[in-house]
Amino acid sequence: MKVGRIIKVSGPLVVAEGMDEANVYDVVKVSENKLIGEIIEMRGDKASIQVYEETTGIGPGEPVYTTGEPLSVELGPGLVTTMFDGIQRPLDAIREVGGDFLTRGIDLPGLDREKKWHFTPTVKVGDEVGPGDVIGTVQETAVVLHKIMVPPGISGRVKSIEEGEFTVVDTVCVLEGDQEYELQMMQKWPVRRGRPYIKKLDPDEPLITGQRVIDTFFPAAKGGTAAVPGPFGSGKTVVQHQLAKWADAEIIVYVGCGERGNEMTDVLMEFPEIKDPRTGESLMNRTILIANTSNMPVAAREASIYTGITIAEYFRDMGYSVAIMADSTSRWAEALREMSGRLEEMPGDEGYPAYLASRAAEFYERAGKVVCLGKDNRVGALTVIGAVSPPGGDISEPVSQATLRIVKVFWGLDSSLAYRRHFPAINWLNSYSLYQNKVDQWMDKNIDPEFSKNRIKAMTLLQEESSLQEIVRLVGRDSLSEGDQLKLEAAKSIREDFLQQNAFHEEDTYTSLNKQNLMLKMVLAFYDEGKRALDNGVYLKEILDLPVREKIARAKFIGEDRVSEIESIIEELKASIDELVSKGGILNA
Amino acid sequence: MIYMYKVAVVGDKDSILGFKALGIDVFPVIEKDEARRVVDTLARDKYGIIFITEQTASLIPDTIERYNNQMLPAVILIPSNQGTLNIGMDMINKNVEKAVGTNIL
């Protein structure tokens, strides 16, 4: 193929001429160092290339080689537990070749070519298979059964298939038909194109995260989209980590995009230690990490999001529930802005390119609960959770706005809550979930018929609290009636005993839906019983001084195996209110 | 129809018995819990004014405070036959101060 010549270098942007044979979005190798780049604009025979590596020392005149292929990821056994950079180079392998920091021009395949996997066929010779059909399985980790599927666009009759130990590039199956295909365990897919599916379904099942404020008040659905905007220090990363740890998805893809390196280290250090409550295996066994930390090349940041979601889609196609966390999409948007600026495009709001909103939509729209390709009609779900870091915490900026237009769940983090040490600092007054109706139905059916009623009651109390707080600020707490003061106390109890959750406490970090339901009942019982007592002439002070309140506050630390203790707290509460009523109540003259 | 509120007196028997002559309901009480119960019951029983002797009131400050924040009933402290403790006058002074901003009495 014709070799191009560099005429301009501007940071990660390289312009080369003589590229008339190349197409936009082709991968190219820049200079003799063979730096990996991608063509993002073509004018005549001039190509603008974003280079995914450091471009120091590159100058005009140097060659550019086209590969003629779009930027693709390798999909096959070996993805899970690995940490990749933005263009799917395994960081462990890079370190062996080039040391602790990224060295230029290292060209490594995404999947280990040497490692052998045990392939077990699930189809026989003579079977007709089409796109998406599972031809065999590989036990990739203790919890992930990797299904080897026929790549989209290929079909035929199985001519030969073998069981045994293979590498990802060995032929495991041959298909015959109009044309003969040799299938390997690995397939390639261009990152900028969504993988095909048969039909999109309406997400109606909650993604259970074990985080009380999320599951109870602002649930995300499996196959849904959610955004976590928040100023720095408000706990975006901790929320994302908590979701990555405890969400009931079968595969987690965690994209660390432009954030601190030690946050990825935290994941690498913590995840192998933590046991998944559902499988009892290490959490790392279901996790894929994509890292483009703040000191890694900015162009690869743009690609990291696509690399992550393509891998996630691949596992979705196996019929798994997959969740991808992107932390943070603002850094990704800033990478777009940087490239757009160097391309001398007309800037939009705050310098972001005019296509920011469509790019963000493109990314989030790849989420969904779908009927996958293949004859068995398996259903897979891909949930996308993106963190957004608006400067100054002001969500009226373009990235937040572009995101909020697409996502259906908004967990607004609040710096004043974080300052008060209320974590997770999700503001219950301005957050929302548009999956609430669907999820309510699910909860009422599967957890407790009263669940949605209780949730609405608790939310009403919290909202009434905020309007009462305004009165308190003006005229003081004592001027409220006892009923309103009880309401404030009950709302405080919901905030402190239910919403607040310590991510670093062994028992409190994850709460099952069953326990959440009981805890919600418990804090609401305090309000109902308190009101009953007030109506019977008991003094507020006596209700507030009840020793059982201490137990309510500590209920979150009750282990999952002893949740029935919460029921006994409710009983105890009722009994002590009964006692108050009989002792201090009015005379029944 | 205008509702007719009733008037009650609560306190030790010797101090309050005289009020009976005026047609006011009297409720003699001795100890704390009893006083509290009586006042709470009267408050629900459409008594518009409840006079309490200062001695009795000093036993149940929570209860007095509770009705201070409500329009009805008006809980008014009176001296008993043993003399005054000045709590009643203090409360009036405080209320005046709240209402006019300075103590004009």
mmCIF file of N, CA and C in Angstrom, chain A residues 478-480 482 534-539 541-542 582-587 589, chain B residues 33-34 36-41 44-45 60 62-67 69-70:
data_model
loop_
_atom_site.group_PDB
_atom_site.id
_atom_site.type_symbol
_atom_site.label_atom_id
_atom_site.label_comp_id
_atom_site.label_asym_id
_atom_site.label_seq_id
_atom_site.Cartn_x
_atom_site.Cartn_y
_atom_site.Cartn_z
ATOM 1 N N ASP A 478 -38.613 25.189 67.689
ATOM 2 C CA ASP A 478 -39.605 25.081 68.755
ATOM 3 C C ASP A 478 -40.985 25.557 68.328
ATOM 4 N N SER A 479 -41.016 26.358 67.266
ATOM 5 C CA SER A 479 -42.319 26.879 66.870
ATOM 6 C C SER A 479 -43.119 25.868 66.048
ATOM 7 N N LEU A 480 -42.482 24.741 65.706
ATOM 8 C CA LEU A 480 -43.235 23.722 64.976
ATOM 9 C C LEU A 480 -44.116 22.940 65.934
ATOM 10 N N GLU A 482 -45.783 19.534 67.508
ATOM 11 C CA GLU A 482 -45.107 18.277 67.845
ATOM 12 C C GLU A 482 -45.163 17.299 66.681
ATOM 13 N N LEU A 534 -48.249 10.203 69.788
ATOM 14 C CA LEU A 534 -48.581 11.626 69.942
ATOM 15 C C LEU A 534 -50.093 11.814 70.015
ATOM 16 N N ASP A 535 -50.804 11.111 69.147
ATOM 17 C CA ASP A 535 -52.260 11.233 69.132
ATOM 18 C C ASP A 535 -52.863 10.800 70.453
ATOM 19 N N ASN A 536 -52.157 9.928 71.147
ATOM 20 C CA ASN A 536 -52.665 9.449 72.422
ATOM 21 C C ASN A 536 -52.110 10.243 73.593
ATOM 22 N N GLY A 537 -51.526 11.385 73.305
ATOM 23 C CA GLY A 537 -51.118 12.277 74.368
ATOM 24 C C GLY A 537 -49.723 12.051 74.918
ATOM 25 N N VAL A 538 -48.939 11.178 74.298
ATOM 26 C CA VAL A 538 -47.568 10.983 74.759
ATOM 27 C C VAL A 538 -46.738 12.192 74.315
ATOM 28 N N TYR A 539 -45.761 12.567 75.132
ATOM 29 C CA TYR A 539 -44.941 13.713 74.782
ATOM 30 C C TYR A 539 -43.859 13.322 73.794
ATOM 31 N N LYS A 541 -40.856 14.287 73.559
ATOM 32 C CA LYS A 541 -39.557 14.027 74.159
ATOM 33 C C LYS A 541 -39.431 12.562 74.595
ATOM 34 N N GLU A 542 -40.538 12.046 75.094
ATOM 35 C CA GLU A 542 -40.499 10.647 75.543
ATOM 36 C C GLU A 542 -40.314 9.695 74.370
ATOM 37 N N SER A 582 -49.815 3.621 77.442
ATOM 38 C CA SER A 582 -50.573 3.205 78.624
ATOM 39 C C SER A 582 -50.132 3.980 79.858
ATOM 40 N N LYS A 583 -48.878 4.403 79.874
ATOM 41 C CA LYS A 583 -48.381 5.095 81.061
ATOM 42 C C LYS A 583 -48.751 6.581 81.034
ATOM 43 N N GLY A 584 -48.395 7.229 79.943
ATOM 44 C CA GLY A 584 -48.518 8.687 79.930
ATOM 45 C C GLY A 584 -49.690 9.201 79.122
ATOM 46 N N GLY A 585 -50.485 8.314 78.588
ATOM 47 C CA GLY A 585 -51.576 8.754 77.740
ATOM 48 C C GLY A 585 -52.645 9.475 78.536
ATOM 49 N N ILE A 586 -53.610 9.986 77.811
ATOM 50 C CA ILE A 586 -54.673 10.740 78.488
ATOM 51 C C ILE A 586 -55.607 9.793 79.229
ATOM 52 N N LEU A 587 -56.309 10.367 80.188
ATOM 53 C CA LEU A 587 -57.269 9.569 80.952
ATOM 54 C C LEU A 587 -58.459 9.252 80.076
ATOM 55 N N ALA A 589 -61.625 9.159 80.527
ATOM 56 C CA ALA A 589 -62.665 9.505 81.484
ATOM 57 C C ALA A 589 -64.048 9.105 80.950
ATOM 58 N N ASP B 33 -47.284 12.758 87.999
ATOM 59 C CA ASP B 33 -47.903 12.043 86.887
ATOM 60 C C ASP B 33 -49.385 12.328 86.791
ATOM 61 N N GLU B 34 -49.981 12.426 87.961
ATOM 62 C CA GLU B 34 -51.409 12.685 88.002
ATOM 63 C C GLU B 34 -51.696 14.066 87.400
ATOM 64 N N ARG B 36 -49.945 15.742 85.248
ATOM 65 C CA ARG B 36 -49.710 15.740 83.822
ATOM 66 C C ARG B 36 -50.897 15.145 83.082
ATOM 67 N N ARG B 37 -51.365 14.040 83.585
ATOM 68 C CA ARG B 37 -52.482 13.373 82.950
ATOM 69 C C ARG B 37 -53.732 14.238 82.948
ATOM 70 N N VAL B 38 -53.959 14.877 84.086
ATOM 71 C CA VAL B 38 -55.158 15.704 84.199
ATOM 72 C C VAL B 38 -55.092 16.853 83.193
ATOM 73 N N VAL B 39 -53.942 17.522 83.130
ATOM 74 C CA VAL B 39 -53.826 18.662 82.221
ATOM 75 C C VAL B 39 -53.999 18.215 80.775
ATOM 76 N N ASP B 40 -53.326 17.105 80.406
ATOM 77 C CA ASP B 40 -53.452 16.610 79.031
ATOM 78 C C ASP B 40 -54.890 16.269 78.700
ATOM 79 N N THR B 41 -55.562 15.650 79.653
ATOM 80 C CA THR B 41 -56.948 15.263 79.400
ATOM 81 C C THR B 41 -57.831 16.496 79.249
ATOM 82 N N ARG B 44 -57.606 18.185 75.893
ATOM 83 C CA ARG B 44 -58.337 17.552 74.805
ATOM 84 C C ARG B 44 -59.835 17.684 74.998
ATOM 85 N N ASP B 45 -60.189 18.063 76.198
ATOM 86 C CA ASP B 45 -61.604 18.026 76.543
ATOM 87 C C ASP B 45 -62.259 19.397 76.377
ATOM 88 N N ILE B 60 -44.416 19.961 86.490
ATOM 89 C CA ILE B 60 -44.608 19.475 85.116
ATOM 90 C C ILE B 60 -44.227 20.548 84.083
ATOM 91 N N ASP B 62 -42.553 20.348 81.333
ATOM 92 C CA ASP B 62 -42.727 19.909 79.939
ATOM 93 C C ASP B 62 -44.142 20.155 79.454
ATOM 94 N N THR B 63 -45.072 19.837 80.317
ATOM 95 C CA THR B 63 -46.477 19.982 79.934
ATOM 96 C C THR B 63 -46.823 21.453 79.724
ATOM 97 N N ILE B 64 -46.353 22.306 80.637
ATOM 98 C CA ILE B 64 -46.639 23.736 80.513
ATOM 99 C C ILE B 64 -46.064 24.257 79.201
ATOM 100 N N GLU B 65 -44.824 23.841 78.924
ATOM 101 C CA GLU B 65 -44.145 24.268 77.704
ATOM 102 C C GLU B 65 -44.939 23.845 76.462
ATOM 103 N N ARG B 66 -45.456 22.615 76.528
ATOM 104 C CA ARG B 66 -46.184 22.063 75.395
ATOM 105 C C ARG B 66 -47.378 22.945 75.027
ATOM 106 N N TYR B 67 -48.128 23.409 76.038
ATOM 107 C CA TYR B 67 -49.329 24.195 75.722
ATOM 108 C C TYR B 67 -49.010 25.668 75.495
ATOM 109 N N ASN B 69 -46.997 26.587 73.344
ATOM 110 C CA ASN B 69 -46.866 26.741 71.895
ATOM 111 C C ASN B 69 -48.181 26.593 71.164
ATOM 112 N N GLN B 70 -49.240 26.333 71.888
ATOM 113 C CA GLN B 70 -50.532 26.180 71.229
ATOM 114 C C GLN B 70 -51.447 27.317 71.634
#
